Amino acid sequence: MAIVVQKYGGSSLGTTEKIQNVTERIIEEKEKGQQVVVVVSAMGDATNHLVQSARDISLHPDARDMDLLISTGEQVTSSLMSLALKERGADAISMTGWQAGIQTEESFGNAAISSIDLTRIHQHLQKGKIVVVAGFQGCTSSGEICTLGRGGSDTTAAALAAELKAIRCDIFTDVDGVYTADPRVMKNARKLPSMNYEGLLNLAKMGAKVIHPRAVQHAKEHQVPLVVRSSFNKEEGTSIHHHHSVRDDSSAIGLTFEEGLSRVRLYSSDGEPLKSSALLQLLKKEEVTIKGNQVEADGSFTVILRNEDLYQTLSCFNRNKEKIGIGRMNHSTGLAAAHLVFIDEQSADQFKSRLSMPTELTNTDLWPFSSRPEVYSVLVDEKQAGRTCQILHDSCVESCLDLQAHIN
Ligand code: ADP
Ligand code: ASP
Ligand code: MG
């Protein structure tokens, strides 16, 4: 019998009424003759509230305690969902990640799934039950509960779908598909009716919150058809398949952006170019996430990072000034980045080589920098970010109809 995995995000499960509402879709799928596994996130903002409770008590909460705490959000929803399904006459069983056989590496707060033992899920499916699994969590071989990183219920769903060889993994959320930019922020964002795994992976890695990058990675590796769609209406959503791209144009497929960034610029003490690899290595050791870097025309070196990592970065460079040959150093904060995301590195290169900035942006202070090969990133003053992103989106992201024509 074919298996379908359905994942419902926290935004679709904010109240008990919303939980009751989605049971209809689950039962509908079961009545089509499929075996159904449902993965649920915590209700609404429950995870944020749990994080806040911990911070009310401790400024630096212990990572193991945190995971035990925040994994409870999904357990609440899985049991409520199972109760709601039973109330509607369906046979269901709720499970924690551990009960569902999800084993993770030991990395509190951001664990990867290492293996899944499907024995118990299969036993329940064979008995005709709808299996409701708490997303976002697993258990290490030594019995520790680990969570999968914020937004990680998507990963649970895609990994289960891959392991179960499901015919489809539906990601139900509060928007009706993947758009060329966050539709809640960007006017004119267009829904993409279909796309390939690589495109969605690139968007997710650059922060399009609609799906977690690890979920796309699992689906891609095991060729699980994914559908991102609304839990509130029956619109078709976005289908993600494997397609060999035959594109030869250089339009971006989407735009993402992030605020709260800082820039540090370093000049060498002796006129010799600074060794960028040594500088990046230093920051890697400090576990600072580098958002981008650039060797400037004058030989100085720039790194982009999150505001919260600025102090640590400056003190690390200060400590190693002499060893690395750093002379002058300056920094600025209050910056944002806009990322034009391409289907692959080749399309991004084509775009970069033909790039001409939209005329509306010629007076704007834009600073291109390297983030990932398949992305064109610019840094901009946070105050101008909204306008800049809108102009970049409208002029550089192609129409969804063009995209569909290329992919199909
Ligand atoms: P869930 O609770 O279902 O996991 P999330 O809030 O994690 O939902 O993700 C859905 C949100 O992702 C949408 O409400 C939307 O604001 C945001 N989003 C960001 N980028 C995109 C995009 N390119 N396409 C669609 N939604 C996006
Ligand atoms: N509840 C978790 C979070 O808020 C996981 C998820 O929503 O996917 O990050
Ligand atoms: Mg999410």
Coordinates of C-alpha atoms and ligand atoms in Angstrom, one line a residue:
M1 CA 0.0 0.0 0.0
A2 CA 1.3 3.5 -0.9
I3 CA 2.4 5.7 2.0
V4 CA 1.9 9.5 2.1
V5 CA 3.6 11.8 4.6
Q6 CA 1.8 15.0 5.6
K7 CA 3.6 17.7 7.6
Y8 CA 1.6 20.4 9.4
G9 CA 3.6 23.5 10.6
G10 CA 3.0 25.4 13.8
S11 CA 1.3 28.2 11.9
S12 CA -1.4 25.7 10.8
L13 CA -1.9 24.3 14.3
G14 CA -2.0 27.4 16.5
T15 CA -5.3 26.5 18.3
T16 CA -7.1 23.3 19.1
E17 CA -9.7 24.3 16.6
K18 CA -7.1 24.5 13.9
I19 CA -5.9 21.0 14.9
Q20 CA -9.4 19.7 14.6
N21 CA -9.8 21.4 11.2
V22 CA -6.8 19.7 9.5
T23 CA -8.1 16.2 10.6
E24 CA -10.4 16.4 7.6
R25 CA -7.5 16.5 5.1
I26 CA -5.7 13.6 6.9
I27 CA -8.8 11.4 6.9
E28 CA -9.4 12.3 3.2
E29 CA -5.9 11.0 2.3
K30 CA -6.5 7.8 4.3
E31 CA -9.8 7.3 2.6
K32 CA -8.1 7.4 -0.8
G33 CA -6.5 4.1 0.3
Q34 CA -3.1 5.3 1.4
Q35 CA -1.2 4.6 4.6
V36 CA -0.7 8.0 6.2
V37 CA 2.0 9.3 8.5
V38 CA 1.5 12.8 9.9
V39 CA 4.3 14.9 11.2
V40 CA 3.4 17.9 13.4
S41 CA 5.2 21.0 14.7
A42 CA 4.5 22.7 18.0
M43 CA 1.3 24.8 18.2
G44 CA 1.8 28.4 16.9
D45 CA 4.5 30.1 18.9
A46 CA 4.8 27.4 21.5
T47 CA 8.6 26.8 20.8
N48 CA 9.3 30.5 21.1
H49 CA 7.5 30.7 24.4
L50 CA 9.4 27.7 25.8
V51 CA 12.7 29.3 24.7
Q52 CA 11.6 32.5 26.5
S53 CA 10.7 30.7 29.7
A54 CA 14.2 29.2 29.8
R55 CA 15.8 32.6 29.2
D56 CA 13.6 34.1 32.0
I57 CA 15.5 31.7 34.3
S58 CA 18.9 31.5 32.8
L59 CA 21.0 33.8 30.5
H60 CA 23.0 30.9 29.2
P61 CA 20.7 27.9 29.4
D62 CA 22.2 24.4 29.3
A63 CA 21.9 23.0 25.7
R64 CA 20.7 19.5 26.9
D65 CA 18.0 21.0 29.2
M66 CA 16.9 23.3 26.3
D67 CA 16.4 20.4 24.0
L68 CA 14.4 18.4 26.5
L69 CA 12.3 21.5 27.0
I70 CA 11.6 22.6 23.5
S71 CA 11.0 19.0 22.2
T72 CA 7.8 19.0 24.4
G73 CA 6.0 21.5 22.1
E74 CA 5.7 18.9 19.3
Q75 CA 4.7 16.1 21.8
V76 CA 1.7 18.2 22.9
T77 CA 0.6 18.6 19.3
S78 CA 1.1 15.0 18.3
S79 CA -1.1 13.7 21.2
L80 CA -3.8 16.4 20.6
M81 CA -3.8 15.5 16.9
S82 CA -4.2 11.8 17.6
L83 CA -7.1 12.6 20.0
A84 CA -8.7 14.8 17.4
L85 CA -8.5 12.1 14.8
K86 CA -10.0 9.6 17.1
E87 CA -12.9 11.9 17.9
R88 CA -13.6 11.9 14.1
G89 CA -13.7 8.1 14.1
A90 CA -10.2 7.5 12.7
D91 CA -7.8 5.1 14.2
A92 CA -4.6 7.0 15.1
I93 CA -1.5 6.7 17.4
S94 CA 0.7 9.5 18.6
M95 CA 4.5 9.1 18.9
T96 CA 7.5 11.1 20.1
G97 CA 10.5 11.2 17.7
W98 CA 12.2 8.5 19.8
Q99 CA 9.2 6.2 19.7
A100 CA 9.1 6.7 15.9
G101 CA 12.7 5.3 15.7
I102 CA 14.4 8.6 14.8
Q103 CA 18.0 8.5 15.8
T104 CA 20.2 11.6 15.7
E105 CA 23.8 12.6 16.1
E106 CA 24.6 14.2 19.5
S107 CA 24.4 17.9 18.7
F108 CA 22.0 19.7 21.0
G109 CA 19.9 22.3 19.2
N110 CA 20.9 21.4 15.7
A111 CA 21.2 17.6 15.3
A112 CA 21.1 15.8 12.0
I113 CA 19.1 12.5 11.7
S114 CA 21.6 9.6 11.5
S115 CA 19.1 6.7 11.0
I116 CA 15.5 5.7 11.3
D117 CA 14.2 2.4 12.6
L118 CA 10.8 2.1 11.0
T119 CA 9.7 -1.1 12.9
R120 CA 7.1 0.6 15.1
I121 CA 5.7 2.9 12.4
H122 CA 5.2 -0.1 10.1
Q123 CA 3.5 -2.1 12.8
H124 CA 1.0 0.6 13.4
L125 CA 0.5 1.4 9.7
Q126 CA -0.2 -2.3 9.0
K127 CA -2.9 -2.2 11.7
G128 CA -4.6 0.6 9.7
K129 CA -3.6 3.4 12.1
I130 CA -2.7 7.0 11.1
V131 CA 0.7 7.5 12.7
V132 CA 1.2 11.0 14.2
V133 CA 4.9 11.8 14.8
A134 CA 6.2 14.7 16.9
G135 CA 8.5 16.6 14.5
F136 CA 11.8 18.4 15.2
Q137 CA 13.3 15.7 17.5
G138 CA 15.1 12.5 17.8
C139 CA 17.2 10.5 20.3
T140 CA 20.9 9.8 20.3
S141 CA 22.4 6.3 20.6
S142 CA 23.1 7.1 24.3
G143 CA 19.5 8.1 24.9
E144 CA 19.7 11.9 24.8
I145 CA 16.9 13.9 23.2
C146 CA 18.1 16.3 20.5
T147 CA 16.2 18.8 18.4
L148 CA 16.9 19.3 14.7
G149 CA 17.3 23.1 14.5
R150 CA 14.5 25.7 14.2
G151 CA 12.0 24.7 11.5
G152 CA 13.2 21.1 11.8
S153 CA 9.8 19.4 11.6
D154 CA 10.2 19.7 7.9
T155 CA 13.3 17.6 8.2
T156 CA 11.5 14.9 10.2
A157 CA 8.8 14.7 7.5
A158 CA 11.1 14.5 4.5
A159 CA 13.5 12.0 6.3
L160 CA 10.5 9.8 7.2
A161 CA 9.1 10.1 3.7
A162 CA 12.5 9.1 2.3
E163 CA 12.9 6.1 4.6
L164 CA 9.3 4.9 4.2
K165 CA 9.6 5.3 0.4
A166 CA 6.5 7.4 0.5
I167 CA 4.9 8.4 -2.8
R168 CA 4.7 12.0 -1.7
C169 CA 5.6 14.3 1.2
D170 CA 3.1 17.2 1.6
I171 CA 4.4 20.2 3.6
F172 CA 1.2 22.0 4.7
T173 CA 1.9 25.6 5.8
D174 CA 0.3 29.1 6.0
V175 CA 1.1 30.1 2.4
D176 CA -0.1 28.3 -0.7
G177 CA 3.4 27.4 -2.1
V178 CA 6.9 28.6 -2.7
Y179 CA 7.1 32.1 -4.0
T180 CA 9.9 34.1 -5.6
A181 CA 10.2 35.9 -2.3
D182 CA 8.5 35.9 1.1
P183 CA 4.9 36.8 0.0
R184 CA 4.2 38.4 3.3
V185 CA 6.9 41.0 2.8
M186 CA 7.4 41.3 -1.0
K187 CA 4.7 42.9 -3.1
N188 CA 4.6 41.1 -6.5
A189 CA 6.1 37.9 -5.2
R190 CA 5.0 35.1 -7.5
K191 CA 4.0 31.6 -6.7
L192 CA 6.2 29.0 -8.4
P193 CA 3.9 26.2 -9.6
S194 CA 6.8 23.7 -9.9
M195 CA 10.6 23.7 -9.4
N196 CA 13.4 21.3 -8.9
Y197 CA 15.1 20.3 -5.7
E198 CA 18.3 22.3 -6.4
G199 CA 16.3 25.6 -6.8
L200 CA 14.4 25.0 -3.6
L201 CA 17.5 23.9 -1.7
N202 CA 19.3 27.1 -2.8
L203 CA 16.4 29.3 -1.7
A204 CA 16.2 27.4 1.7
K205 CA 19.9 27.7 2.3
M206 CA 19.7 31.4 1.8
G207 CA 17.0 31.7 4.4
A208 CA 13.6 31.3 2.6
K209 CA 11.8 30.1 5.8
V210 CA 9.1 28.2 4.0
I211 CA 11.1 24.9 4.3
H212 CA 14.2 23.7 6.1
P213 CA 17.2 23.1 3.8
R214 CA 17.9 19.7 5.4
A215 CA 14.4 18.6 4.5
V216 CA 15.0 19.5 0.8
Q217 CA 18.3 17.6 1.0
H218 CA 16.6 14.4 2.3
A219 CA 13.9 14.7 -0.4
K220 CA 16.5 15.3 -3.1
E221 CA 18.8 12.4 -2.1
H222 CA 15.9 9.9 -2.1
Q223 CA 13.9 11.5 -4.9
V224 CA 10.8 12.0 -2.8
P225 CA 8.2 14.2 -4.5
L226 CA 7.5 17.2 -2.3
V227 CA 4.5 19.5 -2.4
V228 CA 4.5 22.8 -0.4
R229 CA 0.8 23.9 0.0
S230 CA -1.6 25.7 2.2
S231 CA -3.4 24.0 5.1
F232 CA -6.1 26.6 4.9
N233 CA -7.2 26.1 1.3
K234 CA -7.1 23.6 -1.5
E235 CA -4.9 25.5 -3.9
E236 CA -2.4 23.3 -5.8
G237 CA 0.8 24.5 -4.1
T238 CA 4.3 24.1 -5.5
S239 CA 5.5 20.7 -6.7
I240 CA 9.1 19.9 -6.3
H241 CA 10.6 17.2 -8.5
H242 CA 13.9 16.2 -10.0
H243 CA 14.4 17.8 -13.4
H244 CA 17.6 18.2 -15.3
S245 CA 17.7 21.9 -15.8
V246 CA 17.9 22.9 -19.5
R247 CA 17.9 26.6 -18.7
D248 CA 20.3 28.9 -20.6
D249 CA 19.1 32.2 -19.2
S250 CA 20.4 34.0 -16.3
S251 CA 17.3 35.1 -14.3
A252 CA 17.2 34.5 -10.6
I253 CA 14.5 32.2 -9.3
G254 CA 14.0 34.0 -6.1
L255 CA 15.2 36.6 -3.6
T256 CA 15.8 36.3 0.1
F257 CA 17.1 38.8 2.6
E258 CA 18.4 39.1 6.1
E259 CA 18.8 42.0 8.5
G260 CA 21.0 42.5 11.5
L261 CA 24.4 42.2 9.7
S262 CA 27.7 43.9 10.3
R263 CA 30.8 44.4 8.2
V264 CA 34.4 44.3 9.3
R265 CA 37.1 45.7 7.0
L266 CA 40.8 44.8 7.6
Y267 CA 43.8 46.5 6.1
S268 CA 47.3 44.9 6.1
S269 CA 50.0 46.4 8.3
D270 CA 52.8 46.1 5.7
G271 CA 51.0 46.7 2.3
E272 CA 51.2 42.9 1.6
P273 CA 47.7 41.5 0.8
L274 CA 46.1 39.8 3.9
K275 CA 45.8 36.1 3.8
S276 CA 42.0 35.6 3.5
S277 CA 42.2 31.8 4.3
A278 CA 44.1 32.5 7.6
L279 CA 41.5 35.1 8.6
L280 CA 38.6 32.8 7.8
Q281 CA 40.2 29.9 9.6
L282 CA 40.5 32.1 12.7
L283 CA 36.8 32.8 12.7
K284 CA 35.9 29.2 12.0
K285 CA 37.8 28.2 15.2
E286 CA 35.8 30.8 17.1
E287 CA 32.6 29.2 15.6
V288 CA 31.6 32.5 14.1
T289 CA 29.2 32.1 11.1
I290 CA 30.6 34.1 8.2
K291 CA 27.8 35.4 6.0
G292 CA 30.2 36.5 3.2
N293 CA 33.6 37.8 2.5
Q294 CA 35.4 39.8 -0.2
V295 CA 39.0 40.8 -1.1
E296 CA 38.7 44.4 -2.1
A297 CA 40.4 46.1 -5.0
D298 CA 42.8 47.9 -2.6
G299 CA 43.8 44.5 -1.1
S300 CA 41.8 45.0 2.1
F301 CA 39.6 42.2 3.3
T302 CA 36.0 42.3 4.3
V303 CA 33.9 39.9 6.3
I304 CA 30.1 40.0 6.8
L305 CA 28.7 38.5 9.9
R306 CA 25.7 38.7 12.3
N307 CA 25.6 41.7 14.7
E308 CA 25.7 39.3 17.6
D309 CA 29.0 37.9 16.4
L310 CA 30.7 41.3 16.0
Y311 CA 32.2 41.7 19.4
Q312 CA 33.7 38.3 19.4
T313 CA 35.1 38.8 15.8
L314 CA 36.7 42.1 16.6
S315 CA 38.4 40.8 19.7
C316 CA 39.6 37.7 17.8
F317 CA 41.2 39.9 15.1
N318 CA 42.7 42.1 17.8
R319 CA 44.3 39.2 19.6
N320 CA 45.8 37.9 16.3
K321 CA 46.7 41.3 14.8
E322 CA 50.4 40.8 14.7
K323 CA 50.4 37.1 13.8
I324 CA 48.2 37.8 10.7
G325 CA 49.6 41.2 9.8
I326 CA 46.5 43.2 10.4
G327 CA 47.0 47.0 10.5
R328 CA 43.9 49.2 10.5
M329 CA 40.5 47.7 11.1
N330 CA 37.0 49.3 10.9
H331 CA 33.4 48.1 11.1
S332 CA 29.9 49.1 10.4
T333 CA 26.5 47.7 11.7
G334 CA 22.9 48.3 10.7
L335 CA 23.3 46.4 7.4
A336 CA 21.1 44.0 5.5
A337 CA 21.8 41.6 2.7
A338 CA 19.6 40.9 -0.4
H339 CA 20.4 37.6 -2.0
L340 CA 19.3 36.9 -5.6
V341 CA 19.2 33.1 -5.8
F342 CA 19.9 31.2 -9.0
I343 CA 19.2 27.6 -10.0
D344 CA 22.9 26.9 -10.2
E345 CA 26.4 28.4 -10.2
Q346 CA 26.4 28.7 -14.0
S347 CA 23.2 30.8 -14.1
A348 CA 24.6 33.0 -11.3
D349 CA 27.9 33.5 -13.2
Q350 CA 26.0 34.5 -16.4
F351 CA 24.0 37.0 -14.5
K352 CA 27.1 38.4 -12.8
S353 CA 28.9 38.8 -16.1
R354 CA 25.9 40.6 -17.7
L355 CA 24.9 42.5 -14.7
S356 CA 23.5 46.0 -15.1
M357 CA 21.9 47.5 -12.0
P358 CA 18.3 48.7 -12.4
T359 CA 18.4 52.4 -12.9
E360 CA 16.3 53.0 -9.7
L361 CA 19.2 51.7 -7.7
T362 CA 22.0 53.7 -9.2
N363 CA 22.0 56.2 -6.4
T364 CA 21.7 53.5 -3.7
D365 CA 24.8 52.4 -1.8
L366 CA 25.0 48.7 -2.8
W367 CA 28.0 46.6 -2.0
P368 CA 28.2 43.2 -3.8
F369 CA 29.9 40.4 -1.8
S370 CA 30.5 36.6 -2.2
S371 CA 28.2 34.4 -0.2
R372 CA 27.6 31.2 -2.2
P373 CA 28.5 30.5 -5.8
E374 CA 24.8 30.2 -6.9
V375 CA 23.9 33.5 -5.3
Y376 CA 24.4 37.2 -6.1
S377 CA 24.5 39.0 -2.8
V378 CA 24.5 42.7 -2.0
L379 CA 24.9 44.5 1.3
V380 CA 22.8 47.6 1.9
D381 CA 21.9 50.0 4.7
E382 CA 19.1 48.3 6.7
K383 CA 17.0 51.5 6.3
Q384 CA 17.0 51.0 2.5
A385 CA 16.6 47.3 2.5
G386 CA 12.9 47.1 1.8
R387 CA 13.1 49.4 -1.3
T388 CA 16.3 47.8 -2.6
C389 CA 14.9 44.2 -2.3
Q390 CA 11.6 45.2 -4.0
I391 CA 13.5 46.7 -6.9
L392 CA 15.9 43.8 -7.2
H393 CA 13.1 41.3 -7.0
D394 CA 10.9 43.0 -9.6
S395 CA 13.7 43.5 -12.1
C396 CA 15.9 40.4 -11.7
V397 CA 13.5 37.6 -10.8
E398 CA 11.8 36.1 -13.8
S399 CA 8.1 35.4 -14.1
C400 CA 6.9 32.1 -12.9
L401 CA 5.5 31.3 -16.3
D402 CA 8.9 31.6 -17.8
L403 CA 10.3 29.4 -15.1
Q404 CA 7.7 26.8 -15.7
A405 CA 8.3 26.8 -19.4
H406 CA 12.0 26.1 -18.8
I407 CA 11.4 23.3 -16.3
N408 CA 8.6 21.4 -18.0
Ligands
ADP1 P1 5.3 26.5 9.3 O1 4.8 26.9 10.7 O2 4.2 25.9 8.5 O3 6.5 25.6 9.4 P2 6.9 28.8 8.6 O4 6.5 30.0 9.3 O5 8.1 28.0 9.1 O6 5.6 27.8 8.6 O7 7.1 29.0 7.0 C1 6.1 29.6 6.3 C2 6.5 31.1 6.1 O8 7.6 31.2 5.3 C3 5.4 31.9 5.3 O9 4.4 32.4 6.2 C4 6.3 33.0 4.7 O10 6.1 34.2 5.4 C5 7.7 32.5 4.8 N1 8.5 32.5 3.5 C6 9.7 33.0 3.4 N2 10.2 32.9 2.1 C7 9.2 32.4 1.4 C8 9.0 32.0 0.1 N3 10.0 32.2 -0.8 N4 7.9 31.4 -0.3 C9 6.9 31.2 0.6 N5 6.9 31.5 1.9 C10 8.1 32.1 2.3
ASP2 N1 8.6 24.0 16.6 C1 10.0 24.1 16.0 C2 10.3 25.5 15.7 O1 9.5 26.4 16.0 C3 10.1 23.2 14.8 C4 9.2 23.6 13.6 O2 8.4 24.4 13.7 O3 9.4 23.0 12.5 O4 11.4 25.8 15.2
MG3 MG 8.6 26.0 9.4

